[in-house]
């Protein structure tokens, strides 16, 4: 049985109640109750062999009762929860909210703390169960431990630098090649590598500064501008980071001494994923730039694909740019479509080549001032031996056949993640939906098609009187 979990490559699909005395872990579905003591997945919190979905709701209110028995509401204190995977896919209901006031969880819920605004997962203590790292606005990082019953207990991770912005980014991976999960932690303008495994009090083996070659602003909201994967044919994880305001990104390669500086850069944007689209053994880098202007169309958006090489990027192979005007891609460039708002990758048609999946939250939205109208959609671009191609691309609008219809107006997607939650080797696409009551869709795929031919499971927020839902429910562990 494995003693640790190797962090998954970015192409994962190859992508308690607050009442004292009760468990803080979300109750796994019945088919997950029994299972082995460990899993090979970096997001399997209960060790049953299925991927799980960790979700944050950082703007949610939390109700607490003081020693004087007087209840108060902490606005924006935030919570996290888990939708456990199983043979039917994502757990749809019965999720449990976890806050710093939950039994066994360190710290105290605080107004405006936004617990759950940044999430990542990995087996940080090398016990065979995935754990969850959680950051807050008030610069605290918690490690919540996995167990046979899911997330249960945790510890605060001390900041050895005592610098501003601690926890603005969290990324897990084996960056040193020793088979243990490390954690990259962002500060306001720097990154630090916390080498695993971590002790029960949250202490790493060591910490070291990461040389990025220049000052990269790493403020809240930067999580999607970082990607972990394997670029140069090694068995060690690498890191790509994009700067704020579309600053050029940097490729950092892992090694025995940790992530090292390289002079390799990529065009900037707001989202990034690493995947071997052409299956040449090198991880490729896809960057979404949803704010990009095309001709006079502001906010139209582009996705740029940089092909991998031993040094990070193949300089002899040109960067490919995809827009809604690229031959084979449905639709056409329009203002504020925001093509490239989020990027993900997975082999949806099971031909061995990952597809590139990108969001366009402004597509199918009427161009009118102050409109509160549903819209958005998902593009799927095929992978091939030539890499990503426009030929055969598909678009799935917010109201495509097989997708749910939330009450009121709703918009998709601003975040995407691919995960095979039911182990059928056919990945689902996780889509947080901004709606009157927000929800998370686990969109089924089959033979390269999205929705329609495979059901979508709708994950509902926890029904817990001690927390509000929060309009941001669905922050993904990435």
Coordinates of N, CA and C in Angstrom, one line a residue, residues 18 62 77-79 98-110 115 136 142:
X18 N -21.2 22.9 12.8 CA -20.4 23.7 13.7 C -20.8 23.4 15.2
X62 N -20.9 33.4 9.1 CA -20.8 32.3 10.1 C -21.4 32.8 11.4
X77 N -16.9 35.5 7.1 CA -15.9 34.6 7.8 C -15.5 33.5 7.0
X78 N -16.5 32.9 6.2 CA -16.2 31.9 5.2 C -16.1 30.4 5.8
X79 N -16.3 29.5 4.9 CA -16.2 28.1 5.2 C -15.7 27.3 4.0
X98 N -17.2 23.5 7.2 CA -16.1 23.5 8.1 C -15.5 24.9 8.2
X99 N -15.5 25.4 9.4 CA -14.9 26.7 9.7 C -13.9 26.6 10.8
X100 N -13.1 27.7 11.0 CA -12.2 27.6 12.1 C -12.9 27.4 13.5
X101 N -14.2 27.5 13.6 CA -14.9 27.3 14.8 C -15.4 25.8 14.9
X102 N -15.2 25.0 13.9 CA -15.6 23.6 13.9 C -14.6 22.8 14.8
X103 N -15.1 21.8 15.5 CA -14.3 21.0 16.4 C -13.1 20.5 15.7
X104 N -11.9 20.7 16.4 CA -10.6 20.2 15.9 C -10.0 21.1 14.8
X105 N -10.7 22.1 14.4 CA -10.1 23.0 13.4 C -9.4 24.2 14.1
X106 N -8.2 24.6 13.7 CA -7.5 25.6 14.5 C -8.0 27.0 14.2
X107 N -7.8 27.9 15.2 CA -8.2 29.3 15.1 C -9.6 29.5 15.5
X108 N -10.1 30.7 15.1 CA -11.4 31.2 15.4 C -12.0 31.8 14.1
X109 N -13.2 31.6 13.9 CA -13.9 32.3 12.8 C -13.8 33.8 13.1
X110 N -13.6 34.6 12.0 CA -13.5 36.1 12.2 C -14.2 36.8 11.1
X115 N -12.2 32.7 5.1 CA -11.7 31.3 5.2 C -12.1 30.5 4.0
X136 N -6.6 32.4 4.2 CA -7.6 33.4 4.5 C -7.1 34.8 4.1
X142 N -4.1 27.2 7.0 CA -4.4 26.0 7.8 C -4.2 24.7 7.0

